[in-house]
Amino acid sequence: MPTETPPADAAVVGQGMGRGRAAARLLLSFGLTGLFGWWAFHDVRWADMWASLRTANFLWLVPHVVLLQCVHWLRALRWGSLLSGLERVPFRPLNEATAVGNMLFVLLPLRLGEFARPVLISRRSSIRASAALTSVVLERIIDGVAVALLLEGTLWWLGDATETLRYLRWGTHLMLAAFLGLWAVLLLAYWQRTLAVRWVRLGLGRLSPGLAERVAGLMDSFVGAVRQVSGLRQFLSAAVMTVAIWVVNGLAILVLAYAFDCAGETGNCMPLRLDVFQSFVVLGVTVLGSMIPAAPGMAGTFQAGVKVSLSLFVPAAVLKGSGLAFANVMWLATVLHQVALGLLMLARGTVTLEGLVPTRR
C-alpha cells in the first residue's frame, strides 16, 4: 500500500481540511449566538417587552440614525487619514467602500466582511489591497484600545464590585492587555523591524521552524506596509477622530433611550432612563460582547452585551421588559442602517460585489 499521498490527492485533502475548519468555525459562531441569545432572552417578560415597544416614541430613532450616519462618515474620514500616507483618496470612494464593507461585515459570518473594504478601495485607487488591509488592522487596534480605556474608566467609577462587575472588569483588563500587547509588538517592529523579526524566528523556531518562518515573513511584510500607511500626522489625526467616533456612538445610545422613558404615557409603562455616563457604559460593554465571533449581524451577543450593561444600574423588572426592547431596537437600527447604506451605494453602480462574495459554480 502507498505510504505517501500523491500531490493531487494532497491538494484535495487540504481543501477538505480547509472546508472542515471553516465549517467548524461557522458552527461555533452560530453556537455562540444561540448560547448568548438564550441567556439574553431566557427570563424576558414578553408581555412587558411588547408593551414597551408599543408605547415607545420611535421619533427618537431619527436623531439616533443621524448620529449613526455621522459615525459612518467619521470612520470613512479616519480611514482616509490612515491611507493618506499612500494616496489621498477622495471621500466618495472611501464612503462607498466603508458602507459596502460594513454591510458585508454585518451579513457575512466570521467577520469575513473585514476583507471587503481593502479590496474595494484598491479598485478605486492605486493602493494595493494588502496595504489597505494593514490600515484596517490598525483601525481595529486603535478602536480596541479606545474602548478598553473607556471601560476601564467607567467601570472603575461604578463603585461596589458586584459579581457581574467583577467579570466585566476582568474582561476589560484582558481586552486592554491584548490590544496594548499588539500595539507594543507593532511599535517594537516599527522601530526595530529586523530585531522583531529575529525574535519571532528565535521564539517560534523552538516549536516549529516552518511556522516561525511563515510568521516572521508575515510580520516583516506587515511592518513594511505599516511604515507606508502610518506616520505621526496620520496617527494623531486617527486618534482624534477615534475619540469623536466613540463620543458620537455614546450619544446615539443616550438619544435612543429617550424613546423608552414612558414620557406622556400612563398605566403600567416601566420607564428606561439612561444618563450620559450610563450610556457610555452600555456602549463599552456592548462592544466588548460584540467582539465574540458570532453569527451574522452580531445577533445574540449584541443583546447579551446590552443586557449585562443595563443590569448594572437598571432594576430587574425594567431590564426584562423595557431593557430588552431597547436592546432589540438598538440592534435592529444598527444592522438596518448598515445594510441599507451598503445597498444604496451598490445601487449607484460605482461599487460591485464581484469577487467579494463567493458563488457556487
Short mmCIF file of C-alpha atoms in Angstrom, two decimals:
data_model
loop_
_atom_site.label_atom_id
_atom_site.label_comp_id
_atom_site.label_asym_id
_atom_site.label_seq_id
_atom_site.Cartn_x
_atom_site.Cartn_y
_atom_site.Cartn_z
CA MET A 1 0.00 0.00 0.00
CA PRO A 2 1.27 3.54 -0.71
CA THR A 3 2.68 5.38 2.25
CA GLU A 4 2.58 8.90 0.76
CA THR A 5 -0.35 10.93 -0.53
CA PRO A 6 0.12 11.98 -4.17
CA PRO A 7 0.25 15.74 -4.76
CA ALA A 8 -3.21 15.88 -6.39
CA ASP A 9 -4.73 13.92 -3.53
CA ALA A 10 -2.89 16.10 -1.02
CA ALA A 11 -4.49 19.18 -2.54
CA VAL A 12 -7.93 17.59 -2.25
CA VAL A 13 -7.22 16.61 1.35
CA GLY A 14 -6.00 20.14 2.11
CA GLN A 15 -9.12 21.65 0.59
CA GLY A 16 -11.26 19.25 2.59
CA MET A 17 -9.46 20.14 5.80
CA GLY A 18 -9.86 23.84 4.98
CA ARG A 19 -13.58 23.40 4.42
CA GLY A 20 -13.81 21.36 7.61
CA ARG A 21 -12.13 24.09 9.67
CA ALA A 22 -14.35 26.76 8.13
CA ALA A 23 -17.45 24.66 8.84
CA ALA A 24 -16.30 24.11 12.43
CA ARG A 25 -15.76 27.85 12.95
CA LEU A 26 -19.14 28.58 11.38
CA LEU A 27 -20.86 26.08 13.67
CA LEU A 28 -19.03 27.58 16.64
CA SER A 29 -20.18 31.09 15.72
CA PHE A 30 -23.82 30.01 15.42
CA GLY A 31 -23.48 28.00 18.63
CA LEU A 32 -22.24 31.08 20.49
CA THR A 33 -25.08 33.12 19.02
CA GLY A 34 -27.57 30.55 20.27
CA LEU A 35 -25.97 30.42 23.70
CA PHE A 36 -25.81 34.18 24.24
CA GLY A 37 -29.23 34.67 22.64
CA TRP A 38 -30.74 32.12 25.01
CA TRP A 39 -29.10 33.81 28.01
CA ALA A 40 -30.33 37.25 26.91
CA PHE A 41 -33.94 36.13 26.45
CA HIS A 42 -34.43 33.16 28.78
CA ASP A 43 -36.02 35.29 31.52
CA VAL A 44 -37.57 38.04 29.41
CA ARG A 45 -41.03 39.26 30.35
CA TRP A 46 -42.55 39.10 26.89
CA ALA A 47 -45.70 40.99 27.77
CA ASP A 48 -43.67 43.83 29.31
CA MET A 49 -41.29 43.93 26.35
CA TRP A 50 -44.12 44.14 23.80
CA ALA A 51 -45.87 46.79 25.91
CA SER A 52 -42.64 48.80 25.97
CA LEU A 53 -42.36 48.53 22.18
CA ARG A 54 -45.98 49.63 21.72
CA THR A 55 -45.59 52.70 23.90
CA ALA A 56 -42.08 53.68 22.70
CA ASN A 57 -41.65 57.05 20.97
CA PHE A 58 -39.89 55.94 17.80
CA LEU A 59 -39.40 59.53 16.64
CA TRP A 60 -36.18 59.32 18.66
CA LEU A 61 -34.93 56.89 16.01
CA VAL A 62 -34.46 59.86 13.67
CA PRO A 63 -31.66 61.57 15.67
CA HIS A 64 -30.32 58.13 16.58
CA VAL A 65 -29.87 57.18 12.92
CA VAL A 66 -28.47 60.64 12.12
CA LEU A 67 -25.78 60.07 14.77
CA LEU A 68 -25.08 56.58 13.37
CA GLN A 69 -24.60 58.20 9.96
CA CYS A 70 -22.17 60.68 11.49
CA VAL A 71 -20.22 57.74 12.93
CA HIS A 72 -20.10 56.21 9.45
CA TRP A 73 -18.74 59.41 7.92
CA LEU A 74 -16.15 59.77 10.69
CA ARG A 75 -14.98 56.20 10.08
CA ALA A 76 -14.59 56.90 6.37
CA LEU A 77 -12.62 60.08 7.10
CA ARG A 78 -10.38 58.29 9.62
CA TRP A 79 -9.65 55.54 7.11
CA GLY A 80 -8.77 58.16 4.53
CA SER A 81 -6.41 59.79 7.01
CA LEU A 82 -4.61 56.49 7.65
CA LEU A 83 -4.32 55.86 3.90
CA SER A 84 -3.13 59.40 3.14
CA GLY A 85 0.50 58.33 3.51
CA LEU A 86 -0.01 56.22 0.40
CA GLU A 87 -2.56 58.28 -1.52
CA ARG A 88 -5.12 60.96 -0.76
CA VAL A 89 -8.26 59.06 -1.68
CA PRO A 90 -11.35 61.22 -2.35
CA PHE A 91 -14.18 60.98 0.15
CA ARG A 92 -16.68 59.38 -2.23
CA PRO A 93 -14.80 56.09 -2.80
CA LEU A 94 -13.92 55.98 0.89
CA ASN A 95 -17.57 56.47 1.79
CA GLU A 96 -18.77 53.82 -0.66
CA ALA A 97 -16.14 51.24 0.30
CA THR A 98 -16.84 51.79 4.01
CA ALA A 99 -20.60 51.42 3.50
CA VAL A 100 -20.40 48.22 1.45
CA GLY A 101 -17.69 46.79 3.68
CA ASN A 102 -19.77 47.42 6.81
CA MET A 103 -22.79 45.83 5.16
CA LEU A 104 -20.81 42.68 4.36
CA PHE A 105 -19.34 42.72 7.87
CA VAL A 106 -22.90 42.54 9.21
CA LEU A 107 -24.19 39.96 6.72
CA LEU A 108 -21.25 37.55 6.45
CA PRO A 109 -20.20 35.20 9.26
CA LEU A 110 -16.78 35.06 10.91
CA ARG A 111 -16.10 38.76 10.22
CA LEU A 112 -15.30 37.97 6.57
CA GLY A 113 -16.62 41.38 5.61
CA GLU A 114 -13.43 42.93 7.02
CA PHE A 115 -11.64 41.89 3.82
CA ALA A 116 -14.11 43.70 1.56
CA ARG A 117 -13.03 47.28 2.26
CA PRO A 118 -9.37 46.81 1.26
CA VAL A 119 -10.39 45.13 -1.99
CA LEU A 120 -12.97 47.80 -2.80
CA ILE A 121 -10.60 50.72 -2.19
CA SER A 122 -7.86 49.05 -4.24
CA ARG A 123 -10.26 49.10 -7.21
CA ARG A 124 -10.80 52.87 -6.88
CA SER A 125 -7.21 53.94 -6.19
CA SER A 126 -3.60 52.92 -6.72
CA ILE A 127 -3.39 51.46 -3.18
CA ARG A 128 -2.78 47.73 -3.03
CA ALA A 129 -5.33 45.66 -1.15
CA SER A 130 -2.63 44.34 1.21
CA ALA A 131 -1.63 47.86 2.24
CA ALA A 132 -5.28 48.83 2.70
CA LEU A 133 -5.79 45.72 4.85
CA THR A 134 -2.96 46.94 7.07
CA SER A 135 -4.87 50.18 7.67
CA VAL A 136 -7.97 48.16 8.66
CA VAL A 137 -5.90 46.18 11.18
CA LEU A 138 -4.57 49.45 12.60
CA GLU A 139 -8.14 50.73 12.93
CA ARG A 140 -9.14 47.67 14.90
CA ILE A 141 -6.19 48.02 17.27
CA ILE A 142 -6.91 51.73 17.83
CA ASP A 143 -10.61 51.05 18.44
CA GLY A 144 -9.80 48.16 20.78
CA VAL A 145 -7.51 50.31 22.93
CA ALA A 146 -10.04 53.18 22.94
CA VAL A 147 -12.98 51.01 24.05
CA ALA A 148 -10.89 49.19 26.65
CA LEU A 149 -9.77 52.52 28.15
CA LEU A 150 -13.38 53.73 28.12
CA LEU A 151 -14.47 50.64 30.02
CA GLU A 152 -11.56 50.82 32.47
CA GLY A 153 -12.57 54.36 33.38
CA THR A 154 -16.34 53.91 33.56
CA LEU A 155 -16.33 50.57 35.39
CA TRP A 156 -13.91 51.96 37.97
CA TRP A 157 -16.40 54.72 38.80
CA LEU A 158 -19.26 52.28 39.43
CA GLY A 159 -18.03 51.60 42.96
CA ASP A 160 -19.07 48.37 44.70
CA ALA A 161 -17.84 45.29 42.86
CA THR A 162 -20.83 43.05 42.19
CA GLU A 163 -20.17 39.66 40.63
CA THR A 164 -21.19 40.94 37.18
CA LEU A 165 -18.98 43.96 37.58
CA ARG A 166 -16.00 41.82 38.59
CA TYR A 167 -16.39 39.68 35.47
CA LEU A 168 -16.66 42.77 33.31
CA ARG A 169 -13.54 44.25 34.86
CA TRP A 170 -11.58 41.06 34.22
CA GLY A 171 -12.82 41.01 30.65
CA THR A 172 -11.82 44.65 30.25
CA HIS A 173 -8.36 44.02 31.71
CA LEU A 174 -7.84 41.15 29.27
CA MET A 175 -9.08 43.25 26.37
CA LEU A 176 -6.79 46.15 27.24
CA ALA A 177 -3.82 43.84 27.77
CA ALA A 178 -4.42 42.12 24.42
CA PHE A 179 -4.71 45.32 22.39
CA LEU A 180 -1.88 47.09 24.22
CA GLY A 181 0.23 43.97 23.68
CA LEU A 182 -0.50 44.11 19.96
CA TRP A 183 0.31 47.80 19.97
CA ALA A 184 3.60 47.21 21.82
CA VAL A 185 4.64 44.47 19.39
CA LEU A 186 3.72 46.72 16.49
CA LEU A 187 5.75 49.63 17.88
CA LEU A 188 8.74 47.38 18.50
CA ALA A 189 8.52 46.01 15.00
CA TYR A 190 8.06 49.52 13.59
CA TRP A 191 11.21 50.90 15.22
CA GLN A 192 13.28 47.69 15.28
CA ARG A 193 11.98 45.74 12.33
CA THR A 194 14.97 43.42 11.94
CA LEU A 195 15.19 42.73 15.68
CA ALA A 196 11.46 41.94 15.95
CA VAL A 197 11.60 39.51 13.03
CA ARG A 198 14.68 37.84 14.54
CA TRP A 199 12.94 37.41 17.90
CA VAL A 200 9.94 35.81 16.21
CA ARG A 201 12.21 33.36 14.41
CA LEU A 202 14.06 32.52 17.62
CA GLY A 203 10.93 32.23 19.79
CA LEU A 204 8.75 30.17 17.45
CA GLY A 205 11.70 28.35 15.94
CA ARG A 206 11.95 26.23 19.09
CA LEU A 207 8.42 24.97 18.44
CA SER A 208 8.28 24.84 14.65
CA PRO A 209 10.91 26.27 12.28
CA GLY A 210 8.41 26.28 9.42
CA LEU A 211 5.82 28.18 11.44
CA ALA A 212 8.50 30.59 12.64
CA GLU A 213 9.49 31.41 9.06
CA ARG A 214 5.88 31.97 7.99
CA VAL A 215 5.07 34.23 10.97
CA ALA A 216 8.33 36.15 10.59
CA GLY A 217 7.60 36.68 6.90
CA LEU A 218 4.07 37.92 7.66
CA MET A 219 5.36 40.29 10.34
CA ASP A 220 8.06 41.65 8.04
CA SER A 221 5.51 42.29 5.28
CA PHE A 222 3.00 43.80 7.69
CA VAL A 223 5.51 46.19 9.26
CA GLY A 224 6.67 47.22 5.81
CA ALA A 225 3.07 48.10 4.96
CA VAL A 226 2.60 49.93 8.29
CA ARG A 227 5.63 52.10 7.51
CA GLN A 228 3.94 53.12 4.27
CA VAL A 229 0.46 53.61 5.72
CA SER A 230 1.11 55.36 9.02
CA GLY A 231 3.06 58.34 10.24
CA LEU A 232 2.84 60.69 13.21
CA ARG A 233 0.38 63.01 11.47
CA GLN A 234 -1.83 60.14 10.34
CA PHE A 235 -1.78 58.59 13.81
CA LEU A 236 -2.69 61.83 15.62
CA SER A 237 -5.49 62.50 13.15
CA ALA A 238 -6.80 58.94 13.56
CA ALA A 239 -6.64 59.27 17.37
CA VAL A 240 -8.70 62.49 17.37
CA MET A 241 -11.33 61.01 15.04
CA THR A 242 -11.44 57.81 17.12
CA VAL A 243 -12.41 59.86 20.18
CA ALA A 244 -15.09 61.59 18.10
CA ILE A 245 -16.40 58.26 16.79
CA TRP A 246 -16.95 56.80 20.23
CA VAL A 247 -18.35 60.02 21.72
CA VAL A 248 -20.97 60.18 18.95
CA ASN A 249 -21.71 56.46 19.42
CA GLY A 250 -22.37 57.05 23.12
CA LEU A 251 -24.66 59.99 22.35
CA ALA A 252 -26.59 57.82 19.87
CA ILE A 253 -27.34 55.35 22.70
CA LEU A 254 -28.39 58.18 25.03
CA VAL A 255 -30.79 59.57 22.41
CA LEU A 256 -32.37 56.18 21.71
CA ALA A 257 -33.01 55.61 25.42
CA TYR A 258 -35.36 58.62 25.41
CA ALA A 259 -37.73 56.55 23.26
CA PHE A 260 -38.35 54.24 26.24
CA ASP A 261 -38.74 56.74 29.09
CA CYS A 262 -42.58 56.50 29.01
CA ALA A 263 -42.90 60.26 28.52
CA GLY A 264 -46.61 61.13 28.31
CA GLU A 265 -47.66 57.51 28.90
CA THR A 266 -49.95 56.32 31.68
CA GLY A 267 -50.68 52.92 33.16
CA ASN A 268 -48.08 50.20 33.67
CA CYS A 269 -45.36 51.62 31.41
CA MET A 270 -41.97 50.94 33.06
CA PRO A 271 -39.52 53.67 32.01
CA LEU A 272 -35.95 53.06 30.95
CA ARG A 273 -33.80 56.10 31.66
CA LEU A 274 -30.08 56.46 31.00
CA ASP A 275 -27.75 59.34 31.72
CA VAL A 276 -24.62 60.17 29.73
CA PHE A 277 -22.33 58.11 31.94
CA GLN A 278 -24.58 55.03 31.79
CA SER A 279 -24.87 55.36 28.01
CA PHE A 280 -21.12 55.06 27.66
CA VAL A 281 -21.08 52.03 29.95
CA VAL A 282 -23.69 50.41 27.67
CA LEU A 283 -21.55 51.31 24.65
CA GLY A 284 -18.36 49.79 26.05
CA VAL A 285 -19.91 46.56 27.33
CA THR A 286 -21.89 46.06 24.09
CA VAL A 287 -18.73 46.44 22.01
CA LEU A 288 -16.94 44.02 24.35
CA GLY A 289 -19.71 41.46 23.83
CA SER A 290 -19.81 42.03 20.08
CA MET A 291 -16.14 41.05 19.80
CA ILE A 292 -17.18 37.45 20.39
CA PRO A 293 -17.24 35.80 16.93
CA ALA A 294 -20.93 35.11 16.43
CA ALA A 295 -23.35 34.60 13.57
CA PRO A 296 -24.08 37.38 11.04
CA GLY A 297 -25.40 40.62 12.48
CA MET A 298 -23.92 40.01 15.94
CA ALA A 299 -27.32 38.62 16.91
CA GLY A 300 -27.39 37.30 20.44
CA THR A 301 -24.06 38.66 21.59
CA PHE A 302 -25.22 42.24 20.96
CA GLN A 303 -28.38 41.83 23.05
CA ALA A 304 -26.44 40.00 25.75
CA GLY A 305 -23.94 42.86 25.95
CA VAL A 306 -26.71 45.44 26.31
CA LYS A 307 -28.46 43.33 28.95
CA VAL A 308 -25.29 42.88 31.02
CA SER A 309 -24.53 46.60 30.95
CA LEU A 310 -28.08 47.62 31.84
CA SER A 311 -28.12 45.16 34.74
CA LEU A 312 -25.51 47.33 36.47
CA PHE A 313 -27.96 50.17 37.08
CA VAL A 314 -31.48 49.16 35.96
CA PRO A 315 -33.98 47.23 38.16
CA ALA A 316 -34.62 43.63 37.07
CA ALA A 317 -38.27 44.35 36.28
CA VAL A 318 -37.28 47.11 33.85
CA LEU A 319 -34.38 45.10 32.43
CA LYS A 320 -36.56 42.12 31.46
CA GLY A 321 -39.09 44.31 29.67
CA SER A 322 -38.07 47.77 28.52
CA GLY A 323 -34.38 46.89 28.71
CA LEU A 324 -34.61 44.08 26.17
CA ALA A 325 -36.97 46.11 24.00
CA PHE A 326 -34.31 48.84 23.94
CA ALA A 327 -31.59 46.26 23.15
CA ASN A 328 -33.54 44.84 20.22
CA VAL A 329 -34.38 48.23 18.75
CA MET A 330 -30.77 49.39 19.04
CA TRP A 331 -29.53 46.18 17.40
CA LEU A 332 -32.09 46.36 14.60
CA ALA A 333 -31.43 50.06 13.92
CA THR A 334 -27.67 49.40 13.73
CA VAL A 335 -27.99 46.43 11.37
CA LEU A 336 -30.63 48.02 9.12
CA HIS A 337 -28.66 51.26 8.87
CA GLN A 338 -25.51 49.47 7.74
CA VAL A 339 -27.33 47.18 5.30
CA ALA A 340 -29.43 49.98 3.82
CA LEU A 341 -26.40 52.22 3.39
CA GLY A 342 -24.46 49.46 1.67
CA LEU A 343 -27.37 48.69 -0.68
CA LEU A 344 -27.68 52.39 -1.51
CA MET A 345 -24.01 52.52 -2.55
CA LEU A 346 -24.42 49.37 -4.65
CA ALA A 347 -27.47 50.90 -6.34
CA ARG A 348 -25.34 53.79 -7.57
CA GLY A 349 -23.44 51.33 -9.75
CA THR A 350 -19.92 52.53 -8.88
CA VAL A 351 -19.32 49.62 -6.47
CA THR A 352 -19.88 45.93 -7.20
CA LEU A 353 -19.69 42.75 -5.16
CA GLU A 354 -17.80 40.90 -7.88
CA GLY A 355 -15.06 38.81 -6.33
CA LEU A 356 -16.15 39.67 -2.79
CA VAL A 357 -18.94 37.17 -2.20
CA PRO A 358 -18.18 33.54 -3.08
CA THR A 359 -20.57 31.87 -5.51
CA ARG A 360 -21.08 28.23 -6.42
CA ARG A 361 -20.41 27.06 -9.95
#
